[in-house]
Amino acid sequence: MTPPLFWVDEVPRAGDTALLSGPEGRHAVTVTRIKAGESVILGDGRGTTAECEVVDVAGKDKLTVRAGRVEFQTRPKPVVTIVQALPKAERSELAVDLMTEAGVDAIVPWQSSRSIARWSGAKAVKGVEKWRTTAATAAKQARRAWIPEVADLANTTDVRALAARVVADGGVVALLHEDGAVPFRSIRFDDVGEVAFVIGPEGGLADAEIADLAALGARSVVLGPEVLRTAAAGAVALGALGAVTDRWSR
């Protein structure tokens, strides 16, 4: 079984000792019940991890480890950004959790025209912070070396700019839609550097949004015969992408 992963600001060098404390140390000691002699992984969320041996446990929130092998994992290709229209409250963090465990690299929360949830001001700041916390927790659970980047709340103008940039750089922007013009399997993803999936809320993407983004080079794509809930669509798309590219080669 893979040792549990805990986040630190800086990963120790091989042979060095380090103290894990604070919320991560408390979780290691009181929840995971790590003991001296056991193995853990420390990661910085930016690709670097260290396999460590626990040499001492002190109190309820501190343990000392000695680092063994230190490794840097590059991001898999293509890099994947998911533009996620705000789902209903109870499904918002679920969407982030699932797409993080499935390997997303960046998440853009989007205030689309059909989003029932409406974020603004302090609510937008709080919502984004919740998504970032959820992404970090899910990445730890999945033993990922990278925590997905969660952008600030985007409006449609921001999403247009993102789509235009990805297309201009030779990437693919796929609008996941039940009435998509082309099937997912017909698109060649294996020779592009970046993919952006755009996912609508419970009511789906508006016709105007589809037309607007398609005019910039985005493609309206259908994943399969079933209509997916917005919270699951990102994870399913990442799974399909992993099966047809080298993202799952490790």
GROMACS .gro file of C-alpha atoms in nm:
model
  250
    1MET     CA    1   0.000   0.000   0.000
    2THR     CA    2   0.128   0.348  -0.086
    3PRO     CA    3   0.228   0.546   0.225
    4PRO     CA    4   0.005   0.844   0.311
    5LEU     CA    5   0.094   1.183   0.164
    6PHE     CA    6   0.117   1.508   0.360
    7TRP     CA    7   0.175   1.860   0.229
    8VAL     CA    8   0.471   2.075   0.335
    9ASP     CA    9   0.597   2.412   0.215
   10GLU     CA   10   0.936   2.267   0.125
   11VAL     CA   11   1.035   1.903   0.075
   12PRO     CA   12   1.351   1.802   0.268
   13ARG     CA   13   1.658   1.684   0.082
   14ALA     CA   14   1.754   1.316   0.088
   15GLY     CA   15   1.912   1.230   0.424
   16ASP     CA   16   1.777   1.539   0.603
   17THR     CA   17   1.530   1.534   0.889
   18ALA     CA   18   1.218   1.749   0.892
   19LEU     CA   19   0.936   1.831   1.132
   20LEU     CA   20   0.577   1.783   1.021
   21SER     CA   21   0.349   1.993   1.241
   22GLY     CA   22   0.036   2.208   1.227
   23PRO     CA   23  -0.282   2.073   1.065
   24GLU     CA   24  -0.090   1.817   0.856
   25GLY     CA   25   0.102   1.693   1.159
   26ARG     CA   26  -0.219   1.671   1.361
   27HIS     CA   27  -0.387   1.474   1.085
   28ALA     CA   28  -0.089   1.237   1.064
   29VAL     CA   29  -0.081   1.170   1.438
   30THR     CA   30  -0.447   1.176   1.544
   31VAL     CA   31  -0.632   1.064   1.230
   32THR     CA   32  -0.390   0.849   1.033
   33ARG     CA   33  -0.223   0.738   1.361
   34ILE     CA   34   0.127   0.732   1.217
   35LYS     CA   35   0.392   0.581   1.446
   36ALA     CA   36   0.772   0.583   1.457
   37GLY     CA   37   0.922   0.345   1.204
   38GLU     CA   38   0.640   0.386   0.953
   39SER     CA   39   0.671   0.548   0.610
   40VAL     CA   40   0.510   0.867   0.484
   41ILE     CA   41   0.543   1.084   0.174
   42LEU     CA   42   0.596   1.458   0.199
   43GLY     CA   43   0.502   1.669  -0.102
   44ASP     CA   44   0.502   2.039  -0.184
   45GLY     CA   45   0.209   2.020  -0.427
   46ARG     CA   46   0.436   2.146  -0.705
   47GLY     CA   47   0.572   1.813  -0.828
   48THR     CA   48   0.836   1.726  -0.566
   49THR     CA   49   0.787   1.441  -0.318
   50ALA     CA   50   1.010   1.264  -0.066
   51GLU     CA   51   0.974   0.913   0.072
   52CYS     CA   52   1.034   0.947   0.446
   53GLU     CA   53   1.069   0.733   0.757
   54VAL     CA   54   0.910   0.856   1.078
   55VAL     CA   55   1.177   0.872   1.347
   56ASP     CA   56   0.978   1.033   1.629
   57VAL     CA   57   0.621   1.130   1.723
   58ALA     CA   58   0.568   1.407   1.980
   59GLY     CA   59   0.231   1.502   2.124
   60LYS     CA   60  -0.076   1.516   1.905
   61ASP     CA   61   0.051   1.722   1.614
   62LYS     CA   62   0.424   1.672   1.556
   63LEU     CA   63   0.637   1.406   1.400
   64THR     CA   64   0.996   1.402   1.283
   65VAL     CA   65   1.090   1.226   0.961
   66ARG     CA   66   1.408   1.141   0.774
   67ALA     CA   67   1.389   1.183   0.397
   68GLY     CA   68   1.495   0.905   0.164
   69ARG     CA   69   1.438   0.921  -0.209
   70VAL     CA   70   1.333   1.261  -0.340
   71GLU     CA   71   1.157   1.273  -0.677
   72PHE     CA   72   1.021   1.539  -0.911
   73GLN     CA   73   0.727   1.437  -1.130
   74THR     CA   74   0.660   1.637  -1.442
   75ARG     CA   75   0.302   1.708  -1.535
   76PRO     CA   76   0.153   1.455  -1.776
   77LYS     CA   77   0.079   1.565  -2.130
   78PRO     CA   78  -0.146   1.709  -2.250
   79VAL     CA   79  -0.202   1.956  -1.968
   80VAL     CA   80  -0.574   1.970  -1.889
   81THR     CA   81  -0.776   2.269  -1.773
   82ILE     CA   82  -1.142   2.224  -1.684
   83VAL     CA   83  -1.371   2.524  -1.698
   84GLN     CA   84  -1.647   2.420  -1.459
   85ALA     CA   85  -1.967   2.622  -1.455
   86LEU     CA   86  -2.081   2.663  -1.096
   87PRO     CA   87  -2.297   2.367  -0.995
   88LYS     CA   88  -2.556   2.370  -0.720
   89ALA     CA   89  -2.400   2.404  -0.375
   90GLU     CA   90  -2.420   2.038  -0.278
   91ARG     CA   91  -2.238   1.930  -0.595
   92SER     CA   92  -1.985   2.208  -0.620
   93GLU     CA   93  -1.708   2.054  -0.411
   94LEU     CA   94  -1.791   1.705  -0.538
   95ALA     CA   95  -1.706   1.818  -0.891
   96VAL     CA   96  -1.368   1.949  -0.775
   97ASP     CA   97  -1.296   1.634  -0.574
   98LEU     CA   98  -1.371   1.398  -0.864
   99MET     CA   99  -1.180   1.588  -1.131
  100THR     CA  100  -0.880   1.628  -0.900
  101GLU     CA  101  -0.865   1.255  -0.829
  102ALA     CA  102  -0.894   1.195  -1.205
  103GLY     CA  103  -0.588   1.412  -1.274
  104VAL     CA  104  -0.694   1.764  -1.374
  105ASP     CA  105  -0.414   2.022  -1.384
  106ALA     CA  106  -0.613   2.345  -1.351
  107ILE     CA  107  -0.973   2.431  -1.263
  108VAL     CA  108  -1.155   2.748  -1.361
  109PRO     CA  109  -1.483   2.817  -1.174
  110TRP     CA  110  -1.717   2.987  -1.419
  111GLN     CA  111  -2.027   3.199  -1.360
  112SER     CA  112  -2.215   3.081  -1.669
  113SER     CA  113  -2.551   3.214  -1.779
  114ARG     CA  114  -2.741   2.906  -1.661
  115SER     CA  115  -2.563   2.859  -1.328
  116ILE     CA  116  -2.816   2.845  -1.048
  117ALA     CA  117  -2.544   2.923  -0.795
  118ARG     CA  118  -2.446   3.290  -0.803
  119TRP     CA  119  -2.113   3.400  -0.659
  120SER     CA  120  -2.005   3.759  -0.603
  121GLY     CA  121  -1.793   3.957  -0.361
  122ALA     CA  122  -1.710   3.776  -0.038
  123LYS     CA  123  -1.911   3.472  -0.145
  124ALA     CA  124  -1.691   3.432  -0.453
  125VAL     CA  125  -1.374   3.454  -0.244
  126LYS     CA  126  -1.508   3.197   0.004
  127GLY     CA  127  -1.623   2.967  -0.276
  128VAL     CA  128  -1.285   2.971  -0.450
  129GLU     CA  129  -1.105   2.902  -0.121
  130LYS     CA  130  -1.332   2.602  -0.060
  131TRP     CA  131  -1.249   2.470  -0.408
  132ARG     CA  132  -0.876   2.514  -0.341
  133THR     CA  133  -0.902   2.331  -0.008
  134THR     CA  134  -1.101   2.051  -0.171
  135ALA     CA  135  -0.844   2.021  -0.451
  136ALA     CA  136  -0.555   1.996  -0.201
  137THR     CA  137  -0.737   1.733   0.006
  138ALA     CA  138  -0.834   1.527  -0.299
  139ALA     CA  139  -0.483   1.545  -0.442
  140LYS     CA  140  -0.348   1.415  -0.111
  141GLN     CA  141  -0.599   1.130  -0.110
  142ALA     CA  142  -0.502   1.039  -0.467
  143ARG     CA  143  -0.126   1.057  -0.383
  144ARG     CA  144  -0.073   1.321  -0.651
  145ALA     CA  145   0.251   1.517  -0.665
  146TRP     CA  146   0.068   1.823  -0.803
  147ILE     CA  147  -0.220   2.013  -0.647
  148PRO     CA  148  -0.441   2.147  -0.927
  149GLU     CA  149  -0.441   2.522  -0.965
  150VAL     CA  150  -0.785   2.673  -0.894
  151ALA     CA  151  -0.832   3.011  -1.060
  152ASP     CA  152  -1.039   3.300  -0.934
  153LEU     CA  153  -1.403   3.311  -1.043
  154ALA     CA  154  -1.424   3.363  -1.421
  155ASN     CA  155  -1.692   3.530  -1.628
  156THR     CA  156  -1.765   3.445  -1.990
  157THR     CA  157  -1.520   3.707  -2.116
  158ASP     CA  158  -1.246   3.530  -1.920
  159VAL     CA  159  -1.347   3.193  -2.063
  160ARG     CA  160  -1.342   3.337  -2.415
  161ALA     CA  161  -0.986   3.460  -2.359
  162LEU     CA  162  -0.878   3.119  -2.227
  163ALA     CA  163  -1.034   2.937  -2.523
  164ALA     CA  164  -0.876   3.175  -2.773
  165ARG     CA  165  -0.532   3.128  -2.618
  166VAL     CA  166  -0.551   2.746  -2.608
  167VAL     CA  167  -0.664   2.730  -2.971
  168ALA     CA  168  -0.397   2.980  -3.080
  169ASP     CA  169  -0.133   2.762  -2.910
  170GLY     CA  170  -0.248   2.457  -3.105
  171GLY     CA  171  -0.449   2.300  -2.823
  172VAL     CA  172  -0.803   2.163  -2.811
  173VAL     CA  173  -1.103   2.329  -2.646
  174ALA     CA  174  -1.390   2.083  -2.608
  175LEU     CA  175  -1.738   2.198  -2.508
  176LEU     CA  176  -1.889   1.893  -2.338
  177HIS     CA  177  -2.252   1.892  -2.439
  178GLU     CA  178  -2.518   1.622  -2.482
  179ASP     CA  179  -2.597   1.755  -2.830
  180GLY     CA  180  -2.230   1.782  -2.925
  181ALA     CA  181  -2.155   1.790  -3.297
  182VAL     CA  182  -1.871   1.534  -3.283
  183PRO     CA  183  -1.799   1.229  -3.065
  184PHE     CA  184  -1.512   1.248  -2.816
  185ARG     CA  185  -1.327   0.957  -2.977
  186SER     CA  186  -1.305   1.138  -3.312
  187ILE     CA  187  -1.075   1.412  -3.177
  188ARG     CA  188  -0.698   1.365  -3.185
  189PHE     CA  189  -0.566   1.456  -2.843
  190ASP     CA  190  -0.232   1.275  -2.852
  191ASP     CA  191  -0.038   1.539  -3.043
  192VAL     CA  192  -0.147   1.854  -2.855
  193GLY     CA  193   0.011   2.020  -2.553
  194GLU     CA  194  -0.302   2.150  -2.383
  195VAL     CA  195  -0.669   2.057  -2.360
  196ALA     CA  196  -0.949   2.264  -2.208
  197PHE     CA  197  -1.283   2.103  -2.127
  198VAL     CA  198  -1.576   2.342  -2.080
  199ILE     CA  199  -1.858   2.201  -1.868
  200GLY     CA  200  -2.195   2.363  -1.818
  201PRO     CA  201  -2.410   2.369  -1.502
  202GLU     CA  202  -2.717   2.152  -1.437
  203GLY     CA  203  -2.905   2.325  -1.718
  204GLY     CA  204  -2.622   2.276  -1.965
  205LEU     CA  205  -2.438   2.523  -2.183
  206ALA     CA  206  -2.653   2.795  -2.337
  207ASP     CA  207  -2.677   2.803  -2.716
  208ALA     CA  208  -2.521   3.149  -2.719
  209GLU     CA  209  -2.225   3.027  -2.514
  210ILE     CA  210  -2.169   2.734  -2.749
  211ALA     CA  211  -2.187   2.956  -3.057
  212ASP     CA  212  -1.963   3.218  -2.900
  213LEU     CA  213  -1.687   2.973  -2.802
  214ALA     CA  214  -1.720   2.773  -3.124
  215ALA     CA  215  -1.650   3.092  -3.319
  216LEU     CA  216  -1.314   3.102  -3.139
  217GLY     CA  217  -1.226   2.746  -3.242
  218ALA     CA  218  -1.379   2.540  -2.962
  219ARG     CA  219  -1.553   2.214  -3.057
  220SER     CA  220  -1.889   2.093  -2.935
  221VAL     CA  221  -1.825   1.736  -2.818
  222VAL     CA  222  -2.041   1.453  -2.686
  223LEU     CA  223  -1.875   1.208  -2.446
  224GLY     CA  224  -2.117   0.920  -2.491
  225PRO     CA  225  -2.482   0.815  -2.501
  226GLU     CA  226  -2.553   0.895  -2.135
  227VAL     CA  227  -2.630   1.242  -2.003
  228LEU     CA  228  -2.383   1.307  -1.722
  229ARG     CA  229  -2.437   1.522  -1.417
  230THR     CA  230  -2.217   1.830  -1.419
  231ALA     CA  231  -2.024   1.708  -1.113
  232ALA     CA  232  -1.918   1.386  -1.291
  233ALA     CA  233  -1.852   1.514  -1.643
  234GLY     CA  234  -1.499   1.640  -1.576
  235ALA     CA  235  -1.380   1.315  -1.420
  236VAL     CA  236  -1.534   1.109  -1.701
  237ALA     CA  237  -1.370   1.329  -1.964
  238LEU     CA  238  -1.031   1.293  -1.792
  239GLY     CA  239  -1.074   0.916  -1.784
  240ALA     CA  240  -1.157   0.907  -2.153
  241LEU     CA  241  -0.858   1.130  -2.228
  242GLY     CA  242  -0.626   0.909  -2.024
  243ALA     CA  243  -0.730   0.609  -2.230
  244VAL     CA  244  -0.643   0.769  -2.565
  245THR     CA  245  -0.324   0.961  -2.471
  246ASP     CA  246  -0.006   0.898  -2.271
  247ARG     CA  247  -0.143   1.061  -1.954
  248TRP     CA  248  -0.187   0.715  -1.800
  249SER     CA  249   0.148   0.580  -1.917
  250ARG     CA  250   0.301   0.576  -1.566
   0.00000   0.00000   0.00000
